Amino acid sequence: DLLTLESRKGAVVRPMSPSEAADVLEMREAIESTAATRVVTDGRVSDVAPRLLAMLAEQEQAVATGDVDRFIEVDAEFHGAVIEASRNAIAVMFARTLRDRQQRLRHHLMRLQPSQLQASLDDHRALAAALDAGDAARYAEVLGAHVASHRGAL
């Protein structure tokens, strides 16, 4: 549903409406915060923590070099890793369904406001710290603010 076929134009990227963007962010937050709670309650933090730290280092490098594309790719991997660590197959399936739309939003946001790279990295550090501390409520709080900042920027 991201493309439309138009006569004499071919395939055209369909603009994302503000309500669709809000819907995507809402579902992303719901899926990920629930997944993080499961990661904590099921004792799987140690399964994902080293991977998150490695991704934070990659994002730091991307910010330092201004590599927006790499930052965005690792952003998706970061959030996806938490969902995958929950071992909730339905959450993983829903997250995959949203992935293309989320990537579209990420590209839009990061290209319009490159200053968001550092802010997102700071949020990711706080998310990783909350998960490492086993604090699912704090993870949800930070994630809520992280998503809200995207809503405000879009």
mmCIF file of C-alpha atoms in Angstrom:
data_model
loop_
_atom_site.group_PDB
_atom_site.id
_atom_site.type_symbol
_atom_site.label_atom_id
_atom_site.label_comp_id
_atom_site.label_asym_id
_atom_site.label_seq_id
_atom_site.Cartn_x
_atom_site.Cartn_y
_atom_site.Cartn_z
ATOM 1 C CA ASP A 1 0.000 0.000 0.000
ATOM 2 C CA LEU A 2 3.018 2.292 -0.162
ATOM 3 C CA LEU A 3 2.860 2.644 -3.948
ATOM 4 C CA THR A 4 0.069 3.436 -6.356
ATOM 5 C CA LEU A 5 0.073 2.724 -10.065
ATOM 6 C CA GLU A 6 -0.942 5.741 -12.067
ATOM 7 C CA SER A 7 -1.413 6.001 -15.784
ATOM 8 C CA ARG A 8 1.387 7.823 -17.570
ATOM 9 C CA LYS A 9 3.358 8.069 -14.318
ATOM 10 C CA GLY A 10 3.949 4.465 -13.350
ATOM 11 C CA ALA A 11 4.540 3.549 -9.732
ATOM 12 C CA VAL A 12 4.202 6.540 -7.414
ATOM 13 C CA VAL A 13 4.992 6.633 -3.702
ATOM 14 C CA ARG A 14 1.738 7.302 -1.887
ATOM 15 C CA PRO A 15 1.994 10.126 0.642
ATOM 16 C CA MET A 16 1.492 9.074 4.249
ATOM 17 C CA SER A 17 -1.359 10.906 5.908
ATOM 18 C CA PRO A 18 -0.854 12.374 9.381
ATOM 19 C CA SER A 19 -3.406 9.920 10.782
ATOM 20 C CA GLU A 20 -1.565 6.937 9.270
ATOM 21 C CA ALA A 21 1.721 8.179 10.743
ATOM 22 C CA ALA A 22 0.072 8.538 14.158
ATOM 23 C CA ASP A 23 -1.414 5.034 13.854
ATOM 24 C CA VAL A 24 1.963 3.510 12.989
ATOM 25 C CA LEU A 25 3.677 5.210 15.929
ATOM 26 C CA GLU A 26 0.884 4.201 18.303
ATOM 27 C CA MET A 27 1.107 0.537 17.338
ATOM 28 C CA ARG A 28 4.892 0.561 17.388
ATOM 29 C CA GLU A 29 4.892 1.894 20.946
ATOM 30 C CA ALA A 30 2.289 -0.638 22.103
ATOM 31 C CA ILE A 31 4.124 -3.607 20.615
ATOM 32 C CA GLU A 32 7.569 -2.602 21.812
ATOM 33 C CA SER A 33 6.636 -1.616 25.356
ATOM 34 C CA THR A 34 4.751 -4.890 25.799
ATOM 35 C CA ALA A 35 7.712 -6.807 24.372
ATOM 36 C CA ALA A 36 10.127 -5.050 26.730
ATOM 37 C CA THR A 37 7.948 -5.983 29.691
ATOM 38 C CA ARG A 38 8.076 -9.607 28.618
ATOM 39 C CA VAL A 39 11.863 -9.457 28.163
ATOM 40 C CA VAL A 40 12.210 -8.216 31.744
ATOM 41 C CA THR A 41 9.642 -10.533 33.364
ATOM 42 C CA ASP A 42 10.947 -13.594 31.518
ATOM 43 C CA GLY A 43 14.557 -12.825 32.466
ATOM 44 C CA ARG A 44 15.832 -12.325 28.917
ATOM 45 C CA VAL A 45 17.589 -9.003 29.387
ATOM 46 C CA SER A 46 21.027 -10.649 29.243
ATOM 47 C CA ASP A 47 20.044 -12.194 25.888
ATOM 48 C CA VAL A 48 19.616 -8.800 24.226
ATOM 49 C CA ALA A 49 21.745 -6.344 26.248
ATOM 50 C CA PRO A 50 25.090 -7.017 24.492
ATOM 51 C CA ARG A 51 23.444 -6.648 21.100
ATOM 52 C CA LEU A 52 21.875 -3.321 22.101
ATOM 53 C CA LEU A 53 25.240 -2.014 23.336
ATOM 54 C CA ALA A 54 26.860 -2.940 20.020
ATOM 55 C CA MET A 55 24.103 -1.105 18.160
ATOM 56 C CA LEU A 56 24.558 1.966 20.343
ATOM 57 C CA ALA A 57 28.235 2.018 19.334
ATOM 58 C CA GLU A 58 27.208 1.772 15.669
ATOM 59 C CA GLN A 59 24.776 4.626 16.077
ATOM 60 C CA GLU A 60 27.398 6.755 17.824
ATOM 61 C CA GLN A 61 29.665 6.233 14.830
ATOM 62 C CA ALA A 62 26.839 7.069 12.422
ATOM 63 C CA VAL A 63 26.119 10.312 14.282
ATOM 64 C CA ALA A 64 29.826 11.222 14.290
ATOM 65 C CA THR A 65 30.125 10.669 10.525
ATOM 66 C CA GLY A 66 26.687 11.998 9.592
ATOM 67 C CA ASP A 67 25.683 8.630 8.120
ATOM 68 C CA VAL A 68 21.901 9.035 8.270
ATOM 69 C CA ASP A 69 21.168 5.849 6.313
ATOM 70 C CA ARG A 70 23.225 3.671 8.652
ATOM 71 C CA PHE A 71 21.714 5.334 11.719
ATOM 72 C CA ILE A 72 18.209 4.642 10.459
ATOM 73 C CA GLU A 73 18.999 0.998 9.688
ATOM 74 C CA VAL A 74 20.461 0.432 13.153
ATOM 75 C CA ASP A 75 17.500 2.286 14.669
ATOM 76 C CA ALA A 76 15.195 -0.341 13.174
ATOM 77 C CA GLU A 77 17.492 -3.139 14.360
ATOM 78 C CA PHE A 78 17.599 -1.701 17.894
ATOM 79 C CA HIS A 79 13.844 -1.585 18.355
ATOM 80 C CA GLY A 80 13.418 -4.897 16.529
ATOM 81 C CA ALA A 81 15.936 -6.613 18.798
ATOM 82 C CA VAL A 82 13.846 -5.842 21.876
ATOM 83 C CA ILE A 83 10.721 -7.186 20.218
ATOM 84 C CA GLU A 84 12.512 -10.330 19.024
ATOM 85 C CA ALA A 85 13.976 -10.914 22.504
ATOM 86 C CA SER A 86 10.430 -11.124 23.874
ATOM 87 C CA ARG A 87 9.977 -14.364 21.913
ATOM 88 C CA ASN A 88 6.415 -13.270 21.238
ATOM 89 C CA ALA A 89 5.847 -14.500 17.688
ATOM 90 C CA ILE A 90 2.718 -12.373 17.241
ATOM 91 C CA ALA A 91 4.532 -9.195 18.328
ATOM 92 C CA VAL A 92 7.374 -10.001 15.910
ATOM 93 C CA MET A 93 4.875 -10.546 13.091
ATOM 94 C CA PHE A 94 3.074 -7.254 13.778
ATOM 95 C CA ALA A 95 6.391 -5.386 14.015
ATOM 96 C CA ARG A 96 7.437 -6.789 10.640
ATOM 97 C CA THR A 97 4.128 -5.653 9.179
ATOM 98 C CA LEU A 98 4.837 -2.108 10.394
ATOM 99 C CA ARG A 99 8.525 -2.093 9.414
ATOM 100 C CA ASP A 100 8.215 -0.492 5.958
ATOM 101 C CA ARG A 101 5.967 2.258 7.238
ATOM 102 C CA GLN A 102 8.236 2.861 10.223
ATOM 103 C CA GLN A 103 11.284 3.082 7.977
ATOM 104 C CA ARG A 104 9.483 5.592 5.818
ATOM 105 C CA LEU A 105 8.731 7.701 8.893
ATOM 106 C CA ARG A 106 12.319 7.394 10.133
ATOM 107 C CA HIS A 107 13.735 8.523 6.801
ATOM 108 C CA HIS A 108 11.308 11.418 6.650
ATOM 109 C CA LEU A 109 12.082 12.546 10.192
ATOM 110 C CA MET A 110 15.860 12.134 10.134
ATOM 111 C CA ARG A 111 16.279 13.820 6.771
ATOM 112 C CA LEU A 112 14.092 16.789 7.677
ATOM 113 C CA GLN A 113 15.651 17.180 11.118
ATOM 114 C CA PRO A 114 19.149 15.675 11.287
ATOM 115 C CA SER A 115 19.391 16.990 14.857
ATOM 116 C CA GLN A 116 17.047 14.107 15.713
ATOM 117 C CA LEU A 117 19.967 11.678 15.276
ATOM 118 C CA GLN A 118 21.634 12.708 18.540
ATOM 119 C CA ALA A 119 18.313 12.942 20.385
ATOM 120 C CA SER A 120 17.357 9.441 19.192
ATOM 121 C CA LEU A 121 20.751 8.096 20.228
ATOM 122 C CA ASP A 122 20.299 9.595 23.693
ATOM 123 C CA ASP A 123 16.852 7.980 23.919
ATOM 124 C CA HIS A 124 18.294 4.632 22.828
ATOM 125 C CA ARG A 125 20.914 4.856 25.568
ATOM 126 C CA ALA A 126 18.133 5.491 28.112
ATOM 127 C CA LEU A 127 16.082 2.592 26.720
ATOM 128 C CA ALA A 128 19.049 0.221 26.957
ATOM 129 C CA ALA A 129 19.784 1.400 30.508
ATOM 130 C CA ALA A 130 16.171 0.861 31.582
ATOM 131 C CA LEU A 131 16.157 -2.625 30.128
ATOM 132 C CA ASP A 132 19.532 -3.434 31.689
ATOM 133 C CA ALA A 133 18.148 -2.303 35.058
ATOM 134 C CA GLY A 134 15.148 -4.578 34.578
ATOM 135 C CA ASP A 135 12.828 -1.581 34.746
ATOM 136 C CA ALA A 136 10.071 -2.219 32.207
ATOM 137 C CA ALA A 137 8.034 0.748 33.461
ATOM 138 C CA ARG A 138 10.965 3.101 32.851
ATOM 139 C CA TYR A 139 11.489 1.538 29.408
ATOM 140 C CA ALA A 140 7.847 2.243 28.539
ATOM 141 C CA GLU A 141 8.155 5.805 29.863
ATOM 142 C CA VAL A 142 11.284 6.541 27.798
ATOM 143 C CA LEU A 143 9.779 4.861 24.742
ATOM 144 C CA GLY A 144 6.633 6.966 25.123
ATOM 145 C CA ALA A 145 8.707 10.153 25.149
ATOM 146 C CA HIS A 146 10.816 8.876 22.230
ATOM 147 C CA VAL A 147 7.739 8.197 20.109
ATOM 148 C CA ALA A 148 6.103 11.461 21.210
ATOM 149 C CA SER A 149 9.132 13.396 19.977
ATOM 150 C CA HIS A 150 8.680 11.764 16.575
ATOM 151 C CA ARG A 151 4.989 12.656 16.572
ATOM 152 C CA GLY A 152 5.836 16.258 17.349
ATOM 153 C CA ALA A 153 8.512 16.441 14.661
ATOM 154 C CA LEU A 154 6.256 14.959 11.987
#
